[in-house]
Tab-separated table of N, CA and C in Angstrom:
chain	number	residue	atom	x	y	z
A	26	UNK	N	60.800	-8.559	-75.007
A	26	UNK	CA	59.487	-8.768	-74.405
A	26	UNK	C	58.410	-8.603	-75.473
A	27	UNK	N	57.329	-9.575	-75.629
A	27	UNK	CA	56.595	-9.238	-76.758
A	27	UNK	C	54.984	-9.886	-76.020
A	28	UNK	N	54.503	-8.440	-75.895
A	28	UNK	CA	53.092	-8.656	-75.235
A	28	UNK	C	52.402	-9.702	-75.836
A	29	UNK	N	52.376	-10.501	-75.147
A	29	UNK	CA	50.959	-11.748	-75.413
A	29	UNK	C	49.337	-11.547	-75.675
A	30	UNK	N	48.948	-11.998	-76.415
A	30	UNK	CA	47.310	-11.834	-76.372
A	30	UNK	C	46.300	-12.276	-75.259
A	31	UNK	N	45.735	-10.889	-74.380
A	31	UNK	CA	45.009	-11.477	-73.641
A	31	UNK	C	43.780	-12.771	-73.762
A	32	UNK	N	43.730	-13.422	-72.763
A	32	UNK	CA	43.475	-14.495	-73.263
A	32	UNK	C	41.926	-14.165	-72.089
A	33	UNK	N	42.706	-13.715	-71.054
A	33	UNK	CA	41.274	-13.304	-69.792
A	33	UNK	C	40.504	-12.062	-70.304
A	34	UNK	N	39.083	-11.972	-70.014
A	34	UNK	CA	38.652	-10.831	-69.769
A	34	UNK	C	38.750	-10.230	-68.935
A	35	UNK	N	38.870	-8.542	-69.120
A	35	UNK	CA	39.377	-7.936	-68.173
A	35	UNK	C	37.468	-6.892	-68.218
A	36	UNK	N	37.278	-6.479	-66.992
A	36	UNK	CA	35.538	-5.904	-66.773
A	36	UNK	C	35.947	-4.930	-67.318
A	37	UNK	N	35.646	-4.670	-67.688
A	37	UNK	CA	34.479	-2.555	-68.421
A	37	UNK	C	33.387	-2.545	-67.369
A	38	UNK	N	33.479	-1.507	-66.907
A	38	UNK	CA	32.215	-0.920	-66.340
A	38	UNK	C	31.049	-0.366	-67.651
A	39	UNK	N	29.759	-0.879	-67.081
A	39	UNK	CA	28.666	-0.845	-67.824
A	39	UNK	C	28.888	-1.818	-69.269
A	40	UNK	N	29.902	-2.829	-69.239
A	40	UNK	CA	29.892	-3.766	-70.214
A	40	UNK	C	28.794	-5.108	-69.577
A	41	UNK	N	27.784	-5.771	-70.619
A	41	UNK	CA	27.086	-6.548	-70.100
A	41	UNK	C	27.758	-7.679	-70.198
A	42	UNK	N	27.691	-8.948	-69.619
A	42	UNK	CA	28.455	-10.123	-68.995
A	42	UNK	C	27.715	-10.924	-68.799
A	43	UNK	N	27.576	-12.734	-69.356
A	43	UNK	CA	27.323	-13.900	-68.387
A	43	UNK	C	28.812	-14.453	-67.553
A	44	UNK	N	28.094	-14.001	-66.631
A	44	UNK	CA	28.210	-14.685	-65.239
A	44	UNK	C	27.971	-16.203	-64.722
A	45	UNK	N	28.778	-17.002	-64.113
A	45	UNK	CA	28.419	-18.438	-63.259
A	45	UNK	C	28.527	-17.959	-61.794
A	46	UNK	N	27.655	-18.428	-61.288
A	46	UNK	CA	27.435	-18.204	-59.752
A	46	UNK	C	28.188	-19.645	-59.050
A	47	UNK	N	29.291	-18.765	-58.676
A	47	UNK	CA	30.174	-19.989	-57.777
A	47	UNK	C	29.674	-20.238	-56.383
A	48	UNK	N	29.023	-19.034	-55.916
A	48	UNK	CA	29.149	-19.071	-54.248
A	48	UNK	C	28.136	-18.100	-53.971
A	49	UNK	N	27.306	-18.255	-53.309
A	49	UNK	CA	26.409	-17.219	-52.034
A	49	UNK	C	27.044	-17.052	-50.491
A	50	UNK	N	27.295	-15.912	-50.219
A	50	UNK	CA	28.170	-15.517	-49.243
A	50	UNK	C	27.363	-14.128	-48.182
A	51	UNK	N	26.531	-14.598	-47.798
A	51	UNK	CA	25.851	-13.720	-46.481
A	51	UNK	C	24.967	-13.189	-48.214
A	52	UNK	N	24.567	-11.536	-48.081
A	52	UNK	CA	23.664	-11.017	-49.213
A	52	UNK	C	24.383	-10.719	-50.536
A	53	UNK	N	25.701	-11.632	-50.602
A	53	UNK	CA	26.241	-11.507	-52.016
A	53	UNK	C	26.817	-12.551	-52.775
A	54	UNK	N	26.581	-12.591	-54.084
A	54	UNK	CA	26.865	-13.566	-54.710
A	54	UNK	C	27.926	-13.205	-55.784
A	55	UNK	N	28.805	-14.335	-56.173
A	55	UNK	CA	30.294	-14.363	-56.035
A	55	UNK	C	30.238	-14.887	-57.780
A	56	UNK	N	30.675	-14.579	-58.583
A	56	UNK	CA	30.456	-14.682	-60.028
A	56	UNK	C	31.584	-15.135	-61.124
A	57	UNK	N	31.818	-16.361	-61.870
A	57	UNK	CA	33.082	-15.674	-62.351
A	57	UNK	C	32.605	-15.485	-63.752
A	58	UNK	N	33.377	-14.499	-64.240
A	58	UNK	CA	32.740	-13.852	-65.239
A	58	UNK	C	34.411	-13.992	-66.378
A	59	UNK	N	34.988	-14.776	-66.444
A	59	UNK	CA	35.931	-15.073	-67.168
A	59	UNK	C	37.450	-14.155	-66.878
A	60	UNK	N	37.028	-13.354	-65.789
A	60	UNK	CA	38.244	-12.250	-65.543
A	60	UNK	C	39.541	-13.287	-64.588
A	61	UNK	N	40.167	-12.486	-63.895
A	61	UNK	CA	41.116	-12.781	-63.141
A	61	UNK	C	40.419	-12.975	-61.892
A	62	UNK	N	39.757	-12.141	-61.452
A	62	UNK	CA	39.020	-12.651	-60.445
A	62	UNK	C	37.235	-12.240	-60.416
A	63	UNK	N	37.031	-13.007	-59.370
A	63	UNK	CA	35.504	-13.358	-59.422
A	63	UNK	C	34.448	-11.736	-58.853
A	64	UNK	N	33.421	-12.065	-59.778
A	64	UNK	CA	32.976	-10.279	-59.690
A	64	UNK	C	31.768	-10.920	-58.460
A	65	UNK	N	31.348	-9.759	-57.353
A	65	UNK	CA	30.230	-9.806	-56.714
A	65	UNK	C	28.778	-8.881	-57.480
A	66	UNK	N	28.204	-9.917	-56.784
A	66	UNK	CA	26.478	-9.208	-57.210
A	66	UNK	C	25.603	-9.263	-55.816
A	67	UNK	N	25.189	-8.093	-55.435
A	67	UNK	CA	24.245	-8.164	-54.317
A	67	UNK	C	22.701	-8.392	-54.731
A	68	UNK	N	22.204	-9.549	-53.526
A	68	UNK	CA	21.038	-9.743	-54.048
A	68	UNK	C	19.773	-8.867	-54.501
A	69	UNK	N	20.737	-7.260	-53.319
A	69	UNK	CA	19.455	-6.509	-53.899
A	69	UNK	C	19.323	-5.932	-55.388
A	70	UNK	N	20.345	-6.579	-56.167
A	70	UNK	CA	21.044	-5.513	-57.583
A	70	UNK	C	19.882	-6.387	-58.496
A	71	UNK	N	18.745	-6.519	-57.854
A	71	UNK	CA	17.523	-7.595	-58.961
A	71	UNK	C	16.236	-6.606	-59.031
A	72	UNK	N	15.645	-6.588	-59.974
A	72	UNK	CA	14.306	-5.696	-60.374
A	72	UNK	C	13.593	-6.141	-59.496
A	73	UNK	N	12.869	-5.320	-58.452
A	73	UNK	CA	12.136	-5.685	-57.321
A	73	UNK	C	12.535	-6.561	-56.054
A	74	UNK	N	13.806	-6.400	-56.078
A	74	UNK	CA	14.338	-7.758	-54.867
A	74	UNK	C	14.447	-5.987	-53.907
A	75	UNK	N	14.228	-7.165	-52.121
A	75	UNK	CA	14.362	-6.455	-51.195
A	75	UNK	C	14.651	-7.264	-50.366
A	76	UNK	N	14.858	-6.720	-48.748
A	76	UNK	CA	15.067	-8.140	-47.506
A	76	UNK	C	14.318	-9.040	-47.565
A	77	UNK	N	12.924	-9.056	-47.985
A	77	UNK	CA	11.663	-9.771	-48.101
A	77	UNK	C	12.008	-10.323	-48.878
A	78	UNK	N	12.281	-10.212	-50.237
A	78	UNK	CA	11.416	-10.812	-51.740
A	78	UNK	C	13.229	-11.190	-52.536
A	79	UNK	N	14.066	-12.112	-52.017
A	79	UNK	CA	15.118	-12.250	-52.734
A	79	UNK	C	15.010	-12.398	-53.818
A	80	UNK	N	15.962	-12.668	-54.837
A	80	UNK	CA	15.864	-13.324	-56.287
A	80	UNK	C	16.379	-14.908	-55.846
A	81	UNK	N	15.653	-15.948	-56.820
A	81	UNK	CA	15.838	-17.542	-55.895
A	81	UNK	C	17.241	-18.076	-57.058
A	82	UNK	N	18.526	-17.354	-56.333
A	82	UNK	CA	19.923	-17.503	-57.305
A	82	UNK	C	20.536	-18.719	-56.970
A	83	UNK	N	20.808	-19.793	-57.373
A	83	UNK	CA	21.536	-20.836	-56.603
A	83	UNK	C	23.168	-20.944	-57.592
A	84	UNK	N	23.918	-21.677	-56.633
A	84	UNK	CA	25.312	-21.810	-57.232
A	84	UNK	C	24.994	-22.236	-58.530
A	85	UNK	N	25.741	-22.081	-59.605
A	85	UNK	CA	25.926	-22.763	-60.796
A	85	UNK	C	24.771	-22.127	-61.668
A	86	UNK	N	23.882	-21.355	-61.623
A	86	UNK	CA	22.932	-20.190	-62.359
A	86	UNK	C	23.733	-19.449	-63.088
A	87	UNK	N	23.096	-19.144	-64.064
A	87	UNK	CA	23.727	-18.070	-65.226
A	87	UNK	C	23.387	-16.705	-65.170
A	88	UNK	N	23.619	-15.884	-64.849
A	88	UNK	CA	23.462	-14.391	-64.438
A	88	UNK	C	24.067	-13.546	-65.983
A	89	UNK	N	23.022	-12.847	-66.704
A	89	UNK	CA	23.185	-11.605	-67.200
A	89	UNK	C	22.989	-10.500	-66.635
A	90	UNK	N	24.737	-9.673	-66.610
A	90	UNK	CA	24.755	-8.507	-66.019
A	90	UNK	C	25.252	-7.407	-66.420
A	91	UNK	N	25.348	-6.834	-65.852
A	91	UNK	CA	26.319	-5.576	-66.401
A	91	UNK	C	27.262	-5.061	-64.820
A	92	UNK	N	28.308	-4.636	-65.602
A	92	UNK	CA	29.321	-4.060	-64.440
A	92	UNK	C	29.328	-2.283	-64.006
A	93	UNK	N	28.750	-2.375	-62.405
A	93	UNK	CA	29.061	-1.217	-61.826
A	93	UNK	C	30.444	-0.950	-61.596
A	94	UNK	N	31.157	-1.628	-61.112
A	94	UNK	CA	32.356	-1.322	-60.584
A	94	UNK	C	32.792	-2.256	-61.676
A	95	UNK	N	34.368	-1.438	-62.537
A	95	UNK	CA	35.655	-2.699	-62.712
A	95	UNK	C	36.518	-1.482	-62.492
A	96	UNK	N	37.679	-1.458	-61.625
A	96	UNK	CA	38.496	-0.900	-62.120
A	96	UNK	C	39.470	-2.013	-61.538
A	97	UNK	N	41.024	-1.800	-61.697
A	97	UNK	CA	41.957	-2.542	-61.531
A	97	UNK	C	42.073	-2.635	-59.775
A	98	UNK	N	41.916	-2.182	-58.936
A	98	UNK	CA	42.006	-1.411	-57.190
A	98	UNK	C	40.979	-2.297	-56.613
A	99	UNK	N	39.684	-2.431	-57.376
A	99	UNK	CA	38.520	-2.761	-56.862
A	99	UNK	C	37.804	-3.893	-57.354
A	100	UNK	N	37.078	-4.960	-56.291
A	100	UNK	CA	36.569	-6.362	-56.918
A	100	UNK	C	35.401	-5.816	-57.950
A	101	UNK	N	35.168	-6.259	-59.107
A	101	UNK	CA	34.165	-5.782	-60.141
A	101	UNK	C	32.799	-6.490	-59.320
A	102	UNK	N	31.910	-6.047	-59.758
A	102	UNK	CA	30.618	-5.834	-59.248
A	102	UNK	C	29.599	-5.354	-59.589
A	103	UNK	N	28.698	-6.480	-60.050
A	103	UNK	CA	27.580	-6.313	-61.368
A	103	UNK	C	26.262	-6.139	-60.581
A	104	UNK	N	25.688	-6.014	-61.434
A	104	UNK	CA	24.057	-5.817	-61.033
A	104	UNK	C	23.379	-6.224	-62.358
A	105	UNK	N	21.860	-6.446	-62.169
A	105	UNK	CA	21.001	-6.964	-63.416
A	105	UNK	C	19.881	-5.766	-63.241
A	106	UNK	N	20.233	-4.739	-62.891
A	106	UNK	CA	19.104	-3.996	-63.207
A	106	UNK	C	19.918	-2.466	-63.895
A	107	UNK	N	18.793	-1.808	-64.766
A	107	UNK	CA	19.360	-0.232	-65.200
A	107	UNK	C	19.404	0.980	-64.079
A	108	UNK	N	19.884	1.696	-64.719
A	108	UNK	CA	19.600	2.578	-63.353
A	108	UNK	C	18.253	3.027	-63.381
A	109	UNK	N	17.295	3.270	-63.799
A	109	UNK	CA	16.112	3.361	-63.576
A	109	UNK	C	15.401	2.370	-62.565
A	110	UNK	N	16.794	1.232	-62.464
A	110	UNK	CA	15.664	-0.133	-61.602
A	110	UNK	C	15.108	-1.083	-62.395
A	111	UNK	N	15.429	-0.827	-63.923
A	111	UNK	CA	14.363	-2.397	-64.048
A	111	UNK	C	15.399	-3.099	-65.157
A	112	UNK	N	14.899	-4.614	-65.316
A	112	UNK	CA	15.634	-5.658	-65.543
A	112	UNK	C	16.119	-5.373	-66.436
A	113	UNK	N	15.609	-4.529	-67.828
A	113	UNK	CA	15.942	-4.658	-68.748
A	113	UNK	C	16.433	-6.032	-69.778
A	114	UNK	N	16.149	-6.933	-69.183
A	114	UNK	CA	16.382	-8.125	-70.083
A	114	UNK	C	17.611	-9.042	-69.450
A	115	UNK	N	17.873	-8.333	-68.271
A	115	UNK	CA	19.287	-8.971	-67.193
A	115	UNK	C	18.536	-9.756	-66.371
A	116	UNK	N	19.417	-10.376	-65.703
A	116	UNK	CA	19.015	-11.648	-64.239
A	116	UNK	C	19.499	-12.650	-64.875
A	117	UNK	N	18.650	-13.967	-64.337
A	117	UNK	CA	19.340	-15.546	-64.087
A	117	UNK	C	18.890	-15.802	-65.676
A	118	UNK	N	19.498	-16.432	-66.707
A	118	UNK	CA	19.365	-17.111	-67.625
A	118	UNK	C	18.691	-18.219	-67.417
A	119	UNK	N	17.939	-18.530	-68.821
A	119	UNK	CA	17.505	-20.005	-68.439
A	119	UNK	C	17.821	-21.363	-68.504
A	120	UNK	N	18.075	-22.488	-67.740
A	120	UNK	CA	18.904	-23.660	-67.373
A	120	UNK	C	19.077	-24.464	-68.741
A	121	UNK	N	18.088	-24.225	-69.890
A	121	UNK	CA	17.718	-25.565	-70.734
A	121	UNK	C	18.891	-24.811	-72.101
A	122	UNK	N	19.061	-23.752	-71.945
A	122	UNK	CA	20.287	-23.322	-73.008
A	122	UNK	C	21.998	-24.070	-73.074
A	123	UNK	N	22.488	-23.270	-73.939
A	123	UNK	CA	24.033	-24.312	-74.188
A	123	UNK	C	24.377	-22.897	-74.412
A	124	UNK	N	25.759	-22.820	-73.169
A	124	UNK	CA	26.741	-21.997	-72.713
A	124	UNK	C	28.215	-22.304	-73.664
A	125	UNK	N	28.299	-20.861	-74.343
A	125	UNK	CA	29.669	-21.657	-74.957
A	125	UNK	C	30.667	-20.081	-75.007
A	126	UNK	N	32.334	-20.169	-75.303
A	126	UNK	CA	32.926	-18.971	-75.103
A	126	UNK	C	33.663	-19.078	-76.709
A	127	UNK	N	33.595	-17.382	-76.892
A	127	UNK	CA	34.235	-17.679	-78.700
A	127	UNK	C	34.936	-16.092	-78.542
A	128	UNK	N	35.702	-15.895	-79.046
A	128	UNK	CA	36.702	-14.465	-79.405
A	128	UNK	C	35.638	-13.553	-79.026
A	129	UNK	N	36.899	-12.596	-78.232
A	129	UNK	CA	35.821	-10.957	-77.936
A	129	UNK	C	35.790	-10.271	-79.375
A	130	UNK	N	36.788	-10.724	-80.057
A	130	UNK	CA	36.465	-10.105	-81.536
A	130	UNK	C	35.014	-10.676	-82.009
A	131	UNK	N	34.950	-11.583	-82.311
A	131	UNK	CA	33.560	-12.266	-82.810
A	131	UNK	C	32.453	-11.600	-81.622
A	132	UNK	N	32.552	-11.732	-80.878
A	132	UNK	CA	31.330	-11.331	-79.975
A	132	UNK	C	31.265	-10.031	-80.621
A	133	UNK	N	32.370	-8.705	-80.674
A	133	UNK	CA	31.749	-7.521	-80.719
A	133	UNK	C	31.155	-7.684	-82.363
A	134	UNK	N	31.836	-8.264	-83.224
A	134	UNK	CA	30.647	-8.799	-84.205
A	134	UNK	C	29.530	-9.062	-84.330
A	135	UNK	N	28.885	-9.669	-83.458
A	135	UNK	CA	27.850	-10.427	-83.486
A	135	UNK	C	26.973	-8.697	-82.702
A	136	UNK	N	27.388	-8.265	-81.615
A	136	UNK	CA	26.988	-7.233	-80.720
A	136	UNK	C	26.697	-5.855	-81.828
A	137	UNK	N	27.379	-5.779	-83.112
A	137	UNK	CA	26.993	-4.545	-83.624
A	137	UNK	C	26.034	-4.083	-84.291
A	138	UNK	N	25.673	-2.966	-84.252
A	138	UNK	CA	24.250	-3.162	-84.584
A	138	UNK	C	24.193	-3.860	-86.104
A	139	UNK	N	22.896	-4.375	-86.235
A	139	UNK	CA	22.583	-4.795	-87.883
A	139	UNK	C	23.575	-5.983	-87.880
A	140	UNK	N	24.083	-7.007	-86.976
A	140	UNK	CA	25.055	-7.728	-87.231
A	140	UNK	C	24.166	-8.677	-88.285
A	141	UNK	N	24.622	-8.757	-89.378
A	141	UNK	CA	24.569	-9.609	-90.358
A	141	UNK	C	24.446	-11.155	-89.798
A	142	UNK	N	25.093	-11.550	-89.169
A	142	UNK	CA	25.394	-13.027	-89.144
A	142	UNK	C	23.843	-13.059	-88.207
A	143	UNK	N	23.634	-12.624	-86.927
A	143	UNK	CA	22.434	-13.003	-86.127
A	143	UNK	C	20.830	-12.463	-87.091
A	144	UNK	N	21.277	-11.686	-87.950
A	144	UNK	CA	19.945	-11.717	-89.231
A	144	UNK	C	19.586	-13.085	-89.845
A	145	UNK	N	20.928	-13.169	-90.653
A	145	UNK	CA	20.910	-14.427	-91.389
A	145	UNK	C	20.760	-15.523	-90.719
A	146	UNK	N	21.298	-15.977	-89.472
A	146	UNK	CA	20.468	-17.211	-88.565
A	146	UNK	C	19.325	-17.169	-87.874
A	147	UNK	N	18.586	-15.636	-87.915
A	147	UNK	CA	17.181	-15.645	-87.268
A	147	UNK	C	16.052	-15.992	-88.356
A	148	UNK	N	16.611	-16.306	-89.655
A	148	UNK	CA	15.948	-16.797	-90.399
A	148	UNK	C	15.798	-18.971	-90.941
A	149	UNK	N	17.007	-18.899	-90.221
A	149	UNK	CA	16.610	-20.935	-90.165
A	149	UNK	C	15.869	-20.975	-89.415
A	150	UNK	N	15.622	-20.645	-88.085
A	150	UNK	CA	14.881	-20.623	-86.909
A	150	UNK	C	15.125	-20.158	-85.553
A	151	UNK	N	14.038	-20.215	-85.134
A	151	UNK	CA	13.656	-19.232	-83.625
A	151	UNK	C	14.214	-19.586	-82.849
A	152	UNK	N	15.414	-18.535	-82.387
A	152	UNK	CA	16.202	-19.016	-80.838
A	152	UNK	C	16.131	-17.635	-80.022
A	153	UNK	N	16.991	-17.882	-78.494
A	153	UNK	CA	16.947	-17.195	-77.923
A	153	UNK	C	18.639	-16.868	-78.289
A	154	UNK	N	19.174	-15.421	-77.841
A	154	UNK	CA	20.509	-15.458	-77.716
A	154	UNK	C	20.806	-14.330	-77.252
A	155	UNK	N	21.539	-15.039	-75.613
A	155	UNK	CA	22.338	-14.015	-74.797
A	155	UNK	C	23.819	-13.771	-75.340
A	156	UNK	N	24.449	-12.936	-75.297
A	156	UNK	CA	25.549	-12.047	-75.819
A	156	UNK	C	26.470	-11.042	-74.977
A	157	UNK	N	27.739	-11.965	-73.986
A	157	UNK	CA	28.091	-11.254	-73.229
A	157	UNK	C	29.565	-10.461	-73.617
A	158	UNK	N	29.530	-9.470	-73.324
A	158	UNK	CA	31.280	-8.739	-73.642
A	158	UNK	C	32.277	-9.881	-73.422
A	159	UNK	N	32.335	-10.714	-72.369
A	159	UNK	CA	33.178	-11.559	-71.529
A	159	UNK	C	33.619	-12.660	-72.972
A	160	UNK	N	32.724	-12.799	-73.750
A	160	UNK	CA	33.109	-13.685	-74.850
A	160	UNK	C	32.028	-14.908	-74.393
A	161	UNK	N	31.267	-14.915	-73.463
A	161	UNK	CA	30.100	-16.244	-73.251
A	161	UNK	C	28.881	-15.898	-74.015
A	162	UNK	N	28.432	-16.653	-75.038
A	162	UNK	CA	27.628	-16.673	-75.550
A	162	UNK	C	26.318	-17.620	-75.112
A	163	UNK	N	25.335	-17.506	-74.923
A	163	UNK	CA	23.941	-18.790	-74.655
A	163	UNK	C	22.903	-18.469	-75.378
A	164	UNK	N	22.754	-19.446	-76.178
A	164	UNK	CA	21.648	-20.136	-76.906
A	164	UNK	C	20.973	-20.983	-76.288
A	165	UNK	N	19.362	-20.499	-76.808
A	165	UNK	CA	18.531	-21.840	-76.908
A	165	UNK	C	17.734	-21.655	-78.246
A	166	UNK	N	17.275	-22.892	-78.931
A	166	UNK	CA	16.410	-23.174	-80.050
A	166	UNK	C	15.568	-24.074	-79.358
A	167	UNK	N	14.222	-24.251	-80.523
A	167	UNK	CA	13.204	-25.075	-79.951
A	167	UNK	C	13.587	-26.379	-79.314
A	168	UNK	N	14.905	-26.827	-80.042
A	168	UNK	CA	15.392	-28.731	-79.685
A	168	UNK	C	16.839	-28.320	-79.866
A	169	UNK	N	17.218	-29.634	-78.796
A	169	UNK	CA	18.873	-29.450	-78.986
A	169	UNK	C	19.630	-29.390	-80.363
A	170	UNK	N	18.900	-30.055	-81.249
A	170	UNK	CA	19.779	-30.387	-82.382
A	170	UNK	C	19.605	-28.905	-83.192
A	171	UNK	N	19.053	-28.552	-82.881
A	171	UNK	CA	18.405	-26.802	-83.622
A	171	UNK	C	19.560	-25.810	-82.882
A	172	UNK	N	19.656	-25.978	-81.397
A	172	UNK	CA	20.607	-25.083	-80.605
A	172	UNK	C	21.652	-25.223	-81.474
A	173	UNK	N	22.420	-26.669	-81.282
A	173	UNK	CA	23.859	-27.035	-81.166
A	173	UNK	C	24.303	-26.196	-82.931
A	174	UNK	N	22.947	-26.726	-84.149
A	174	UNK	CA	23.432	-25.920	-84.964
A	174	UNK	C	23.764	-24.388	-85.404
A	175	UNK	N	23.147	-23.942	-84.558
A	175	UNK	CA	23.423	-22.523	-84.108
A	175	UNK	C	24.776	-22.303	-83.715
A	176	UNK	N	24.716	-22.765	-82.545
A	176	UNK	CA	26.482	-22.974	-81.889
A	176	UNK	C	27.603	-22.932	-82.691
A	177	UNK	N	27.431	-24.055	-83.667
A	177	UNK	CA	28.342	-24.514	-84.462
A	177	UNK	C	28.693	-23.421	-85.387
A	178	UNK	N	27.157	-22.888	-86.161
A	178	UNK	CA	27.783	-21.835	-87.217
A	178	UNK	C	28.584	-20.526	-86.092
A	179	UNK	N	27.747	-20.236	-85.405
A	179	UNK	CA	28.762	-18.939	-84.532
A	179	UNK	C	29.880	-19.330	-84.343
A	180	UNK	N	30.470	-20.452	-84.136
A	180	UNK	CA	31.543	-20.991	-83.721
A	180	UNK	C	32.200	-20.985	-84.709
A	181	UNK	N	31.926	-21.167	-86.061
A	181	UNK	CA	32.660	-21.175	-87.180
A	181	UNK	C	32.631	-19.786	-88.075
A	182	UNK	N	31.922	-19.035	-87.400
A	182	UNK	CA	31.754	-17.632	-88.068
A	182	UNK	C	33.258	-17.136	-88.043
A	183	UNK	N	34.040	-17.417	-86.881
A	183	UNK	CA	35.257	-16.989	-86.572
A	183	UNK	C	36.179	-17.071	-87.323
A	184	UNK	N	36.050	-17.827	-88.156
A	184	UNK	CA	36.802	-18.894	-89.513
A	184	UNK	C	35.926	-17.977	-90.999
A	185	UNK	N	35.143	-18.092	-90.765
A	185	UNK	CA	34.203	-17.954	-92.538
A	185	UNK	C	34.157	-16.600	-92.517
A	186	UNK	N	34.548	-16.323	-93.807
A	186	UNK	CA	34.109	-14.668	-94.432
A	186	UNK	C	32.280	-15.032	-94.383
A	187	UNK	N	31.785	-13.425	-95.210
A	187	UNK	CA	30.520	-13.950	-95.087
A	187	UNK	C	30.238	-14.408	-96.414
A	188	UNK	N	31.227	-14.689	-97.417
A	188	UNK	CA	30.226	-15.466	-98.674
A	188	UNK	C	30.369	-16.627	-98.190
A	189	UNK	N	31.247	-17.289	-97.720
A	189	UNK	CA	31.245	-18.828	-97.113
A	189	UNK	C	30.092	-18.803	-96.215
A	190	UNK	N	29.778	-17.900	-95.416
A	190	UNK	CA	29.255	-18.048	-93.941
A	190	UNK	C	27.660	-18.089	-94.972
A	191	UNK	N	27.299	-17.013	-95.941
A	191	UNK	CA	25.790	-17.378	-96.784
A	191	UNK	C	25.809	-18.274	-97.081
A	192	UNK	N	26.632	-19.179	-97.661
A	192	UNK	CA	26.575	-20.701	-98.432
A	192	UNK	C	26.051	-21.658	-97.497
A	193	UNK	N	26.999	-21.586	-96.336
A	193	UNK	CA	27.015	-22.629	-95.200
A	193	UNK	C	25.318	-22.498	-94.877
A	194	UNK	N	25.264	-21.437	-95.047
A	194	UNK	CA	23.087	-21.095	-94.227
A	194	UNK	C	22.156	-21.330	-95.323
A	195	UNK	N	22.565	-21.152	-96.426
A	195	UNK	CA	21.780	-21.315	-97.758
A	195	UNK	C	22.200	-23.453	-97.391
A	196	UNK	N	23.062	-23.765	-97.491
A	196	UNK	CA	22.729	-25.382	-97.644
A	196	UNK	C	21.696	-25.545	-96.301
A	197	UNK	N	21.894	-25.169	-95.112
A	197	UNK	CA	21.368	-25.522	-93.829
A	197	UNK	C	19.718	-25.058	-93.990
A	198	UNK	N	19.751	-24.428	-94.809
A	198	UNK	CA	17.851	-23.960	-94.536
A	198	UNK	C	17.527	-24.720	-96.261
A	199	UNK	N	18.064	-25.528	-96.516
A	199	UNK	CA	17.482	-26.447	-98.109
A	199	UNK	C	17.271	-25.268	-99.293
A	200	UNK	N	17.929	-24.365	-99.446
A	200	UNK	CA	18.087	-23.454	-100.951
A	200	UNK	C	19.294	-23.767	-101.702
């Protein structure tokens, strides 16, 4: 018998996560977050949401969250707020980004502090970038062709040491 490499994510509690919203189901929404099975989020788990004032979540939305519940017994079950209550930088992502999935190794790369590689690309230019445990990464840059090159180097970071990975950014920004 020779253990295989997980290939699914499995939840951590208090690990942050993008989420796809498959389904709204009475006050909860149904997520898959790359695991085995699909995590719930209640609508009230939003900075200022109440019976009144929902958050406006529709199927197929991108949700940054973090996990209250994972254990193996129990459906995982995120929320977008801290425990203090506020967003902290969680909820629905925005639609005009490019969703892509790359090694939980590379992600916790990219996630540590001082990560080198998200220095050195915040200097070609200005993007946004969500960063989930799950291995889903989302970008946006000012224009697609600005995103996708983003994409591409993270995508190839996985491959390049970092003297290759400086070269590759030194040709891309004209030095």
């Amino acid at each position: 018998f020779v253990p295989q490499p997980r290939l699914q994510y499995v939840p951590v509690k208090g690990d942050h996560v993008i989420g796809i919203v498959t389904a709204k189901a009475g006050d909860v929404f149904k997520l898959d977050v790359g695991g085995s099975e699909q995590a719930s989020l209640s609508y009230l788990a939003f900075e200022g949401a109440t019976k009144r004032n929902r958050p406006n979540v529709q199927v197929g939305d991108l949700i940054y969250g973090q996990f209250l519940v994972a254990n193996k017994d129990m459906e995982p079950e995120m929320v977008c707020i801290d425990s203090s209550g506020r967003s902290n930088g969680m909820g629905i992502i925005g639609q005009d980004g490019f969703l892509f999935k790359v090694s939980l190794g590379l992600i916790r790369k990219l996630l540590a502090p001082k990560s080198e590689i998200i220095q050195e690309l915040s200097q070609l230019y200005p993007f946004e970038l969500v960063l989930g445990m799950n291995g889903r990464i989302w970008v946006k840059a000012k224009t697609v062709q600005q995103t996708l090159i983003i994409v591409n180097i993270l995508e190839a970071c996985e491959y390049m040491t970092a003297e290759q990975r400086k070269q590759a950014l030194a040709k891309l920004s004209g030095n």
